[in-house]
Amino acid sequence: MTYLGVTSRGMLRLPFLHVLANAHVQLMVPLGAPPDAIAGWGRRPTTRKARAIAQRLSVPFWALEDGFLRSFGTGDRFPPLSLVLDRQGIYYDAYVCSQLESLLNSTEDVLLDQAQDVWRARALLISNHLSKYNSAPFLASSALRDDDVQRVLVIDQTAGDMSVALGGANAYTFAAMLAAARAENPQATIYVKTHPEVTAGRKGGYLTQVQDGVAASGQRTVVLRQAINPLSLIERMDRVYVVTSTMGFEALLAGKPVSVFGMPWYAGWGATDDRHVDSPALLRRTRKRTVDELFAAAYFHYARYLDPVTHQRGTIFDVMGWLVRQRKMAGRYPGRMVAVGFRRWKAANVKPLLSLDPRKVVFVPDAGAAAVLAPGPDDALVFWGREAPAGVADLAQRTGARLLRMEDGFVRSVGLGSDLIAPLSLVLDDCGIYFDPTQPSGLERILLGADFSEEELVRAAAVRAFMVAHGITKYNLEPRQKVPWASAGRQVVLVPGQVEDDASIRFGCTGVKTNLGLLQATRQAHPDAFIVYKPHPDVMSGNRAGKLALAQARALADHIEAHLSVVSCIEACDLVHTMTSLTGFDALLRGKRVVVYGQPFYAGWGLTDDVLPDGAAFARRRQRVRALTLDELVAGTLLRYPIYWDWQLKGYTTCEAVLHRIVESRSALEASGGLEKLRLGFARRQWRKLKILARTWVWGHAGQPGG
């Protein structure tokens, strides 16, 4: 593999740079091994050192830049999902030929064997309004005048933008562009779009002094200073004027006529109205290219993409899917997420999952502190578990704020939540909560109205197969091995222990409500069977109540399994007896018969043997016209109901991606011996708690709500 040297530690912090660059990336050190190439970020002044070193060592310099579909938002909070790597120049420098320009100037058929994909990607980009950054809101209809005869968009940029100077433009260019837009479109309303960085006061613009107004001729000018999704604005315009902004190319993709006053990468190929006629780049660019060809060259051949699911090289479609998911999740709860009663270490582990905008997440100790924030109908009051803290439900009723119950997802992590391991999935339920059968939950609502697409059912079957093949369950702590039980041909019945004060038992069980009672009922039902009792990991760790005296357990069970994974136990058994344990769901995934004594979320649908068929939850579930299939249960439970989080990419992900992360993490921990350390108990938990508290203290002093 290529050894790529960098001179900036910041570049090393970019997740998956080595994947996108297809190279081993390492910081340059004196007297170290010479690299095969040296990389720097575009044409920034900070690359001078790297370029000089590359020249001295006679190795190539690679210019890196964000791709054209970068991320949901800007900055370090949203790592890049696409990258360009240019061994000649960089696409926004018109003074030097780039790899992109060379490709477009060549005789190569850039659409060869890809035309269908190019057309599909272009259509998806336009229909989903995707751009380099994607967190800005769509254009509000009130921002435009109703009586416009024609709308012309003039795009400003930030003063000092490198693409402006390297595109042969300056402040006079912007003034000339605005003057031309006005002169050439006398009947039009001129909309001037300032850059969001200018609006925020962080940078200046070239057209900052332009104001709303009506000229003597009657022509109107409207300045749009707010952040707006680019394509939602472009689609409402009749014509676009630009210097070097990428929005000019997005306007081409949307089918708008574009007049260009600088020399961006997409100018000079016959697709734009070029006003910079004396540019050297214009003289170099001798071929004519269609908009589709420009799109294919830049977005398919030039840019590289990360697959957010596998964390390997991916396609433009992988990144598009990710960006659409982030926008959907960002719009799910539009207001503030006011989290009530969370301990600081738990707050640190769930805060990112509550919103892509950390400014919208506030942790408060109680309902009184929440009331001070004056929540409204767009806001949500978030709490853990079934029961809202005192006064929270009343506050929601008075203000119209939404109540959201939070719980761990069904595929959570490698390690226990009670050991402060950060979750990979959570449930946010505005109806009830899945383990409380006394009232409907969001999951039950999904399953009752189940109308899953064929695509979802195919995904569900694949997810189930992956989980079975890799032995995945909720916590993934224990080793998966062949069981040593000597059952001597007897029927093997697995009895998973539970935390006895668990809400699913308190509210979902009426007869059998203890681990001892469950063992007694199982032995009564199967007097000759080989019964294996598997204590709950939280109970075994000492974190939760429910420990059964060994003498009592041994009197009823033939074997007590305290070490092997629950998956190993399920695979080796013939059936499972449970109160409400998630092990029953894990067993269904693996095709085992499951007998339930309570009303867990997966029972009452025709897939389990239900000892309490007259339970209230079961009565509701019988309203379905037909029984659920196993894949429908999986689709509702694992694909639709939870939210999933990628801690490296800092965004919402899929169930499939989390399954990959669990396999990777568990394998790495097994190889290093770290898996055993996750189970070391009290002292390690306290140390982890201290580290999380330190992190939240830093957050607090940085002005972010940390708990």
XYZ file of C-alpha atoms in Angstrom:
707
model
C 0.000 0.000 0.000
C 1.115 3.544 -0.765
C 2.772 5.380 2.134
C 1.266 8.890 2.155
C 3.050 11.431 4.323
C 1.290 14.487 5.820
C 2.674 17.456 7.743
C -0.564 18.335 9.559
C -1.835 16.484 12.624
C -5.299 17.828 11.807
C -5.395 15.703 8.663
C -4.698 12.606 10.738
C -7.863 13.311 12.719
C -10.030 12.939 9.619
C -11.888 9.631 9.967
C -11.150 7.141 7.205
C -8.699 9.330 5.312
C -6.673 6.185 4.704
C -9.716 4.523 3.127
C -10.541 7.425 0.824
C -6.891 7.945 -0.149
C -6.258 4.182 -0.436
C -3.004 4.726 1.381
C -1.271 4.322 4.707
C -1.349 7.881 6.060
C 1.382 8.880 8.496
C 2.754 12.103 9.945
C 6.099 13.068 8.482
C 8.914 12.873 11.030
C 12.585 13.853 10.704
C 14.793 10.964 9.629
C 11.730 8.811 9.038
C 11.219 6.538 6.045
C 10.604 8.556 2.879
C 6.971 8.457 1.762
C 5.713 7.487 -1.683
C 3.813 10.791 -1.847
C 3.049 13.793 0.349
C -0.438 15.235 0.767
C -1.764 18.627 1.761
C -5.125 20.358 1.750
C -5.719 21.929 -1.642
C -3.931 25.191 -2.330
C -3.947 26.492 1.222
C -0.859 28.459 2.309
C -0.317 25.752 4.928
C 0.601 23.319 2.137
C 3.773 25.241 1.218
C 5.831 23.198 3.655
C 4.419 19.926 2.349
C 4.994 20.974 -1.275
C 8.578 21.974 -0.497
C 9.276 18.639 1.200
C 7.775 16.760 -1.749
C 10.016 18.688 -4.137
C 13.087 18.088 -1.995
C 12.387 14.349 -1.766
C 11.373 14.102 -5.438
C 8.048 12.521 -4.580
C 4.592 13.526 -5.886
C 2.400 16.032 -4.064
C -1.254 15.092 -3.742
C -3.777 17.858 -3.191
C -6.763 16.785 -1.099
C -10.097 18.574 -0.840
C -13.620 17.918 0.320
C -15.826 16.291 -2.283
C -18.860 17.926 -3.893
C -21.196 15.978 -1.580
C -19.286 16.372 1.658
C -21.517 15.973 4.695
C -24.708 17.054 6.396
C -23.148 20.077 8.091
C -19.852 21.914 8.224
C -16.752 21.576 10.364
C -15.292 18.860 12.531
C -18.715 17.833 13.852
C -19.464 16.391 10.430
C -16.494 14.493 8.945
C -16.235 14.382 5.143
C -17.868 11.463 3.362
C -16.295 12.333 0.030
C -12.873 13.521 -1.028
C -11.025 14.556 -4.150
C -7.366 13.632 -4.586
C -5.550 15.457 -7.350
C -2.010 14.608 -8.424
C -1.797 17.526 -10.912
C -3.471 20.579 -9.391
C -6.852 21.078 -7.769
C -10.197 21.657 -9.452
C -10.757 25.271 -8.295
C -7.335 26.510 -9.464
C -7.831 27.682 -13.046
C -4.157 28.607 -13.444
C -2.980 24.997 -13.276
C -4.450 22.041 -15.110
C -6.103 19.618 -12.672
C -6.868 15.942 -13.090
C -10.505 16.887 -13.532
C -9.684 19.316 -16.319
C -7.404 16.757 -17.969
C -10.190 14.186 -17.921
C -12.720 16.590 -19.412
C -10.235 17.705 -22.075
C -9.441 14.128 -23.071
C -11.219 11.998 -25.637
C -12.405 9.627 -22.911
C -16.102 8.778 -22.872
C -16.861 9.671 -19.255
C -20.371 8.207 -19.552
C -19.195 4.832 -20.847
C -21.126 2.021 -19.092
C -22.297 4.540 -16.458
C -24.920 6.624 -18.211
C -27.843 5.058 -16.330
C -26.124 5.561 -12.977
C -25.250 9.153 -13.874
C -28.833 9.980 -14.821
C -30.154 8.274 -11.707
C -27.676 10.089 -9.437
C -28.474 13.433 -11.052
C -32.207 12.853 -10.576
C -31.707 11.824 -6.939
C -29.508 14.836 -6.245
C -32.130 17.216 -7.651
C -35.184 15.539 -6.104
C -33.525 15.353 -2.677
C -31.974 18.834 -2.931
C -28.494 17.557 -2.095
C -25.489 19.851 -2.026
C -22.010 19.976 -0.511
C -23.534 20.783 2.892
C -27.106 19.841 3.668
C -28.186 21.213 7.041
C -29.668 24.495 5.794
C -33.471 24.750 5.759
C -35.409 24.788 2.523
C -36.431 28.132 1.059
C -39.483 29.568 2.781
C -42.139 30.695 0.312
C -42.373 34.005 2.158
C -38.761 34.812 1.195
C -39.789 35.451 -2.436
C -42.165 38.069 -3.842
C -45.446 36.766 -5.247
C -45.633 39.277 -8.085
C -42.240 38.598 -9.688
C -42.268 38.565 -13.494
C -38.811 36.972 -13.609
C -36.363 35.902 -10.925
C -32.612 36.188 -11.325
C -30.223 34.797 -8.719
C -26.863 36.507 -8.116
C -24.555 34.462 -5.894
C -22.110 36.194 -3.571
C -19.102 34.464 -1.988
C -16.916 35.078 1.050
C -14.156 37.614 0.667
C -10.840 35.779 0.366
C -12.438 32.578 -0.936
C -9.531 30.799 -2.592
C -11.661 29.721 -5.538
C -12.275 33.392 -6.361
C -8.611 34.414 -6.644
C -7.635 31.134 -8.318
C -10.596 31.516 -10.636
C -9.204 34.779 -11.968
C -11.712 37.013 -10.154
C -11.777 39.779 -7.560
C -14.126 42.292 -5.979
C -14.578 44.119 -9.302
C -15.781 40.870 -10.858
C -18.661 40.651 -8.396
C -19.635 44.266 -9.020
C -19.574 43.638 -12.774
C -21.683 40.493 -12.345
C -24.369 42.342 -10.376
C -24.402 45.187 -12.895
C -24.764 42.724 -15.781
C -27.581 40.835 -14.060
C -29.495 44.074 -13.599
C -28.854 45.380 -17.106
C -29.641 42.125 -18.900
C -32.843 41.402 -16.981
C -34.678 44.722 -16.594
C -38.042 43.086 -15.788
C -36.612 40.707 -13.202
C -36.360 40.819 -9.450
C -32.684 40.417 -8.602
C -32.142 38.063 -5.669
C -28.674 38.387 -4.140
C -27.716 35.339 -2.042
C -25.071 36.094 0.576
C -22.897 33.363 2.042
C -24.038 31.942 5.435
C -20.597 32.744 6.913
C -21.253 36.398 6.080
C -24.676 36.286 7.686
C -23.155 34.788 10.817
C -20.646 37.629 10.972
C -17.642 35.330 10.691
C -16.549 36.560 7.256
C -17.174 39.382 4.826
C -18.667 39.110 1.363
C -18.126 40.871 -1.948
C -21.719 42.117 -2.161
C -22.226 42.774 1.553
C -23.196 46.408 0.976
C -26.076 45.573 -1.349
C -29.454 46.364 0.222
C -33.072 45.545 -0.490
C -34.621 48.228 -2.613
C -36.266 49.464 -5.797
C -34.195 51.253 -8.462
C -35.371 54.291 -10.395
C -36.227 51.955 -13.263
C -38.564 50.055 -10.963
C -36.296 47.007 -10.771
C -36.308 45.366 -7.366
C -33.392 43.886 -5.452
C -33.922 41.401 -2.606
C -30.999 40.248 -0.459
C -31.289 36.733 0.962
C -29.023 36.670 3.990
C -30.315 33.557 5.749
C -29.018 30.020 5.311
C -31.008 28.303 2.550
C -30.675 24.926 0.911
C -29.079 25.817 -2.453
C -31.248 23.711 -4.742
C -34.484 24.733 -3.047
C -33.526 28.311 -3.965
C -32.204 27.577 -7.452
C -35.347 25.712 -8.515
C -37.384 28.893 -7.938
C -35.113 31.019 -10.182
C -35.183 31.648 -13.919
C -31.521 32.505 -14.397
C -28.343 32.351 -12.312
C -25.252 34.588 -12.229
C -22.126 33.296 -10.511
C -18.382 33.933 -10.214
C -16.897 30.585 -9.111
C -19.412 29.147 -6.615
C -20.337 25.462 -6.890
C -23.946 26.647 -6.792
C -23.422 27.555 -10.441
C -22.934 23.913 -11.325
C -25.890 22.891 -9.175
C -27.934 25.382 -11.210
C -26.777 23.618 -14.391
C -27.907 20.300 -12.910
C -31.299 21.889 -12.244
C -31.525 22.965 -15.880
C -31.051 26.715 -15.330
C -29.091 29.032 -17.650
C -25.889 30.068 -15.888
C -23.696 33.091 -16.604
C -20.178 32.717 -15.182
C -17.844 35.650 -14.495
C -14.891 33.721 -13.061
C -13.376 30.446 -14.185
C -14.711 27.569 -12.039
C -14.075 23.975 -13.077
C -17.416 23.669 -14.901
C -16.908 26.742 -17.154
C -15.369 26.693 -20.596
C -16.962 23.436 -21.776
C -19.925 24.887 -23.634
C -22.498 24.382 -20.869
C -22.245 27.917 -19.427
C -22.400 31.497 -20.616
C -18.736 32.422 -20.006
C -17.850 36.077 -19.455
C -14.161 35.608 -18.487
C -13.042 35.343 -22.112
C -9.369 36.060 -21.491
C -8.831 33.262 -18.952
C -5.917 30.911 -19.747
C -8.131 28.042 -18.629
C -10.716 28.972 -21.241
C -8.033 28.647 -23.901
C -6.961 25.232 -22.541
C -10.478 23.800 -22.398
C -10.985 22.895 -26.013
C -13.644 20.177 -25.764
C -17.399 20.583 -25.534
C -19.038 18.662 -22.699
C -22.683 18.233 -21.728
C -23.906 18.812 -18.191
C -24.212 15.039 -17.747
C -20.604 14.598 -18.821
C -19.446 17.321 -16.416
C -21.430 15.644 -13.632
C -20.023 12.210 -14.444
C -16.425 13.457 -14.581
C -16.575 15.405 -11.323
C -18.935 13.341 -9.185
C -18.158 9.836 -10.473
C -14.555 9.806 -11.738
C -12.884 12.591 -9.751
C -14.506 12.357 -6.322
C -14.139 9.411 -3.947
C -16.815 8.256 -1.513
C -17.006 6.440 1.794
C -19.622 3.772 2.367
C -21.078 4.797 5.753
C -22.261 1.241 6.406
C -19.032 -0.696 5.839
C -16.551 2.202 6.372
C -14.869 1.147 3.121
C -14.778 2.812 -0.299
C -18.291 3.387 -1.521
C -20.326 5.112 -4.195
C -22.159 8.383 -4.623
C -25.386 6.516 -3.884
C -24.062 5.414 -0.484
C -23.360 9.026 0.475
C -26.679 10.255 -0.922
C -28.522 7.723 1.222
C -26.611 8.906 4.300
C -27.345 12.593 3.625
C -31.051 11.931 3.064
C -31.160 9.986 6.332
C -29.530 12.843 8.284
C -31.997 15.356 6.915
C -34.937 13.078 7.702
C -33.731 12.556 11.259
C -32.996 16.262 11.726
C -36.594 17.047 10.773
C -38.059 14.363 13.025
C -38.030 16.625 16.092
C -37.740 20.213 14.849
C -37.511 21.965 18.212
C -35.396 21.574 21.336
C -34.794 18.257 23.050
C -35.170 18.991 26.771
C -33.827 15.932 28.596
C -35.048 15.718 32.187
C -33.420 13.872 35.069
C -30.403 12.357 33.327
C -27.206 11.738 35.248
C -24.215 13.470 33.734
C -22.502 10.301 32.516
C -25.680 9.064 30.868
C -26.244 12.512 29.366
C -22.802 12.400 27.765
C -23.554 9.027 26.184
C -26.921 9.978 24.700
C -26.574 13.686 23.877
C -25.300 13.301 20.286
C -28.147 10.907 19.437
C -30.809 13.452 20.394
C -30.019 16.010 17.699
C -27.510 16.815 14.975
C -27.548 20.367 16.337
C -26.080 20.298 19.883
C -27.582 23.731 20.560
C -31.009 22.098 20.543
C -30.181 19.629 23.343
C -30.565 20.821 26.933
C -30.237 18.682 30.059
C -32.161 19.792 33.153
C -32.543 18.141 36.563
C -36.323 18.338 36.940
C -39.628 19.642 35.612
C -39.139 23.029 37.295
C -35.912 23.651 35.401
C -37.601 22.470 32.197
C -40.475 24.909 32.737
C -38.000 27.826 32.931
C -37.078 27.046 29.309
C -40.718 27.680 28.273
C -41.063 24.638 26.009
C -43.552 24.829 23.150
C -45.283 22.473 20.699
C -42.112 22.043 18.597
C -40.081 20.960 21.634
C -39.812 17.524 23.232
C -39.439 16.554 26.894
C -37.220 13.477 27.017
C -36.906 11.094 29.945
C -35.579 7.603 30.539
C -37.882 4.626 30.837
C -41.585 4.343 31.437
C -42.312 6.841 34.183
C -41.865 10.553 33.578
C -40.167 12.498 36.413
C -42.568 14.364 38.681
C -44.309 17.240 36.923
C -43.008 16.478 33.423
C -46.278 15.048 32.082
C -48.208 18.061 33.456
C -45.684 20.421 31.851
C -46.166 18.689 28.505
C -49.938 18.980 28.785
C -49.759 22.721 29.620
C -47.297 23.619 26.878
C -48.079 21.170 24.088
C -44.524 19.831 24.188
C -44.087 16.243 23.086
C -43.243 13.504 25.607
C -40.489 11.139 24.505
C -39.586 8.008 26.450
C -36.025 6.814 25.918
C -34.595 3.307 26.174
C -31.691 1.323 24.812
C -32.161 -0.248 21.416
C -32.294 -3.992 20.831
C -28.789 -4.109 19.370
C -27.032 -1.786 21.764
C -23.269 -2.154 22.036
C -20.329 -4.331 22.891
C -20.648 -4.005 26.653
C -23.331 -3.098 29.168
C -25.123 0.182 29.529
C -24.776 -0.169 33.288
C -21.006 -0.213 32.696
C -21.363 3.177 30.959
C -20.625 1.865 27.471
C -21.996 4.355 24.927
C -25.023 3.076 22.970
C -25.119 2.451 19.231
C -28.909 2.524 19.246
C -31.727 4.086 21.226
C -35.494 4.083 21.208
C -37.451 7.356 21.387
C -41.154 6.621 21.775
C -43.873 9.309 21.806
C -46.666 6.815 22.448
C -45.559 4.441 25.224
C -42.522 2.185 25.458
C -42.045 -1.249 23.993
C -41.615 -3.135 27.307
C -44.816 -1.739 28.889
C -47.758 -3.812 27.663
C -50.293 -1.836 29.716
C -50.458 0.779 26.972
C -49.725 0.874 23.234
C -46.169 1.735 22.191
C -44.680 3.150 19.046
C -43.411 -0.322 18.190
C -46.821 -1.901 18.684
C -48.337 0.818 16.500
C -45.795 0.008 13.760
C -46.487 -3.726 13.948
C -50.275 -3.356 14.100
C -50.310 -1.288 10.955
C -47.483 -3.214 9.344
C -47.331 -2.425 5.664
C -43.734 -3.160 4.840
C -42.268 -2.760 1.398
C -40.579 -5.630 -0.368
C -37.278 -3.774 0.059
C -37.794 -3.605 3.839
C -38.587 -7.303 4.055
C -35.497 -8.184 2.020
C -33.448 -5.978 4.372
C -35.068 -7.629 7.402
C -34.219 -11.120 6.144
C -30.613 -10.037 5.497
C -30.327 -8.422 8.948
C -31.667 -11.569 10.596
C -29.225 -13.760 8.643
C -26.292 -11.476 9.541
C -27.184 -11.495 13.242
C -27.482 -15.274 13.261
C -24.241 -15.798 11.334
C -22.246 -13.470 13.619
C -23.905 -14.295 16.918
C -25.130 -10.748 17.583
C -27.456 -9.864 20.432
C -27.975 -6.795 22.627
C -24.666 -6.588 24.537
C -22.267 -8.960 22.717
C -20.006 -9.484 25.703
C -19.710 -13.183 26.216
C -17.668 -15.644 24.158
C -19.495 -17.662 21.529
C -18.388 -21.267 21.770
C -19.659 -24.797 21.458
C -21.469 -25.702 24.671
C -19.994 -28.427 26.909
C -23.342 -29.620 28.246
C -23.859 -33.349 28.602
C -27.590 -33.456 27.901
C -27.529 -37.131 26.916
C -30.117 -36.751 24.163
C -32.711 -35.046 26.380
C -34.715 -32.076 25.195
C -32.727 -28.908 26.039
C -34.727 -25.980 27.437
C -33.037 -22.609 27.930
C -34.300 -20.364 30.748
C -32.820 -16.857 30.567
C -32.696 -15.011 33.889
C -33.828 -11.391 34.064
C -33.450 -8.304 36.224
C -36.429 -8.880 38.502
C -37.311 -5.243 39.053
C -37.355 -4.689 35.314
C -40.431 -2.778 34.159
C -41.244 -5.414 31.531
C -41.752 -7.906 34.374
C -43.534 -5.515 36.738
C -46.073 -4.486 34.117
C -46.076 -7.463 31.778
C -46.229 -10.478 34.098
C -49.072 -11.571 36.363
C -48.265 -15.127 37.460
C -44.584 -15.917 36.997
C -42.626 -12.799 38.043
C -39.283 -14.099 39.393
C -36.375 -16.115 38.062
C -37.181 -18.825 40.615
C -40.823 -18.886 39.549
C -39.792 -19.160 35.904
C -37.517 -22.096 36.645
C -40.260 -23.814 38.640
C -42.803 -23.347 35.838
C -40.337 -24.627 33.244
C -39.486 -27.735 35.251
C -43.180 -28.428 35.792
C -43.820 -28.145 32.048
C -40.782 -30.275 31.145
C -40.020 -32.689 33.997
C -37.635 -34.795 31.913
C -35.875 -32.029 29.993
C -32.291 -30.832 30.356
C -32.850 -27.298 31.681
C -30.124 -24.662 31.329
C -30.394 -21.510 33.411
C -28.586 -18.447 32.026
C -28.315 -15.561 34.555
C -28.708 -12.002 33.214
C -25.324 -10.239 32.599
C -26.363 -7.150 34.600
C -27.229 -9.404 37.521
C -24.008 -11.355 37.196
C -21.987 -8.105 37.158
C -23.658 -6.981 40.361
C -25.200 -3.922 38.716
C -28.846 -5.023 39.077
C -31.082 -7.094 41.343
C -32.302 -10.591 40.582
C -29.598 -12.965 41.720
C -30.915 -16.429 42.344
C -29.309 -18.529 45.070
C -27.207 -21.200 43.429
C -28.719 -23.925 45.584
C -32.241 -23.005 44.436
C -31.186 -22.811 40.792
C -29.351 -26.139 40.910
C -32.370 -27.846 42.420
C -34.403 -27.019 39.308
C -31.850 -26.631 36.510
C -29.430 -29.233 35.194
C -26.822 -26.615 34.304
C -26.128 -22.975 35.173
C -24.349 -21.185 32.322
C -22.474 -18.124 33.571
C -19.789 -17.772 30.895
C -20.880 -18.598 27.382
C -22.896 -16.177 25.316
C -26.646 -16.360 25.258
C -26.321 -16.980 21.517
C -24.305 -20.153 22.164
C -27.044 -21.242 24.552
C -29.838 -20.503 22.084
C -28.087 -22.367 19.285
C -27.678 -25.432 21.513
C -31.247 -25.546 22.891
C -34.524 -26.895 21.506
C -36.783 -24.238 23.006
C -36.762 -21.213 25.303
C -38.960 -20.425 28.308
C -38.971 -16.777 29.315
C -40.944 -14.104 31.106
C -40.244 -11.120 28.881
C -36.518 -11.436 28.109
C -35.047 -10.158 24.846
C -33.537 -13.636 24.624
C -36.967 -14.768 23.416
C -36.643 -12.406 20.445
C -33.076 -13.597 19.822
C -34.372 -17.169 19.827
C -37.105 -16.350 17.291
C -34.437 -14.912 14.987
C -32.702 -18.304 15.157
C -35.820 -20.324 14.460
C -36.372 -21.646 18.003
C -39.713 -22.285 19.691
C -40.354 -19.710 22.415
C -42.741 -20.008 25.388
C -43.533 -16.703 27.122
C -45.086 -16.129 30.542
C -45.488 -12.379 30.175
C -46.404 -9.978 27.367
C -43.140 -8.965 25.688
C -43.190 -6.915 22.489
C -42.513 -9.949 20.282
C -45.370 -12.098 21.687
C -49.055 -12.101 20.767
C -48.404 -11.926 17.029
C -48.659 -15.641 16.298
C -44.933 -16.357 16.533
C -44.697 -17.525 20.190
C -46.460 -19.895 22.609
C -48.237 -17.462 24.933
C -49.064 -18.702 28.436
C -51.218 -15.581 29.119
C -53.283 -15.252 25.935
C -55.833 -12.964 27.628
C -53.355 -10.213 28.464
C -54.360 -6.658 27.551
C -51.505 -6.275 25.058
C -52.416 -9.549 23.346
C -56.025 -8.400 22.982
C -54.813 -5.289 21.125
C -52.466 -7.303 18.929
C -55.227 -9.674 17.864
C -56.738 -6.738 15.981
C -54.380 -7.593 13.139
C -56.096 -9.321 10.266
C -53.295 -11.875 10.020
C -50.334 -13.015 12.063
C -47.022 -11.269 11.605
C -44.297 -12.995 9.689
C -40.892 -13.171 11.324
C -39.423 -10.773 8.756
C -42.220 -8.264 9.450
C -41.440 -8.471 13.163
C -37.758 -7.884 12.410
C -38.518 -4.999 10.029
C -40.636 -3.204 12.612
C -38.429 -3.956 15.600
C -34.970 -3.430 14.127
C -35.415 -1.271 11.021
C -38.199 1.203 11.839
C -38.434 1.604 15.604
C -34.907 2.399 16.937
C -32.450 5.086 15.943
C -28.862 4.065 15.214
C -25.719 6.138 15.661
C -22.227 6.139 14.173
C -19.794 7.611 16.708
C -17.017 8.022 14.134
C -19.058 9.670 11.399
C -21.189 11.510 14.001
C -24.506 10.850 12.369
C -27.565 8.631 12.220
C -26.925 5.331 10.579
C -28.644 2.046 9.780
C -29.156 -1.171 11.632
C -26.857 -2.859 9.122
C -24.063 -0.371 9.851
C -24.336 -0.910 13.609
C -24.157 -4.673 13.101
C -20.892 -4.169 11.199
C -19.522 -1.925 13.997
C -20.374 -4.541 16.630
C -18.605 -7.313 14.713
C -15.541 -5.103 14.160
C -15.385 -3.889 17.761
C -15.938 -7.313 19.279
C -13.314 -8.916 17.034
C -10.757 -6.232 17.893
C -11.451 -6.590 21.610
C -11.210 -10.371 21.440
C -7.870 -10.137 19.635
C -6.452 -7.706 22.208
C -7.950 -9.352 25.293
C -10.034 -6.242 25.926
C -13.387 -8.024 25.884
C -12.691 -9.577 29.262
C -11.759 -6.172 30.690
C -15.270 -4.879 29.894
C -16.525 -7.286 32.525
C -14.192 -6.348 35.351
C -16.829 -4.683 37.490
C -16.971 -1.851 39.995
C -13.494 -0.281 39.832
C -13.432 -0.050 36.037
C -16.971 1.381 36.028
C -15.945 4.126 38.418
C -12.889 4.993 36.312
C -15.038 5.164 33.180
C -17.522 7.353 35.049
C -14.754 9.765 36.041
C -13.599 10.062 32.415
C -17.119 10.818 31.249
C -17.558 13.397 34.010
C -14.322 15.057 32.931
C -15.620 15.214 29.379
C -18.907 16.782 30.450
C -16.980 19.318 32.573
C -15.056 20.353 29.474
C -18.336 20.667 27.569
C -19.790 22.831 30.288
C -16.813 25.184 30.200
C -17.068 25.352 26.429
C -20.608 26.670 26.765
C -22.353 23.468 25.676
C -25.070 21.854 27.777
C -23.529 18.729 29.184
C -25.880 17.672 31.924
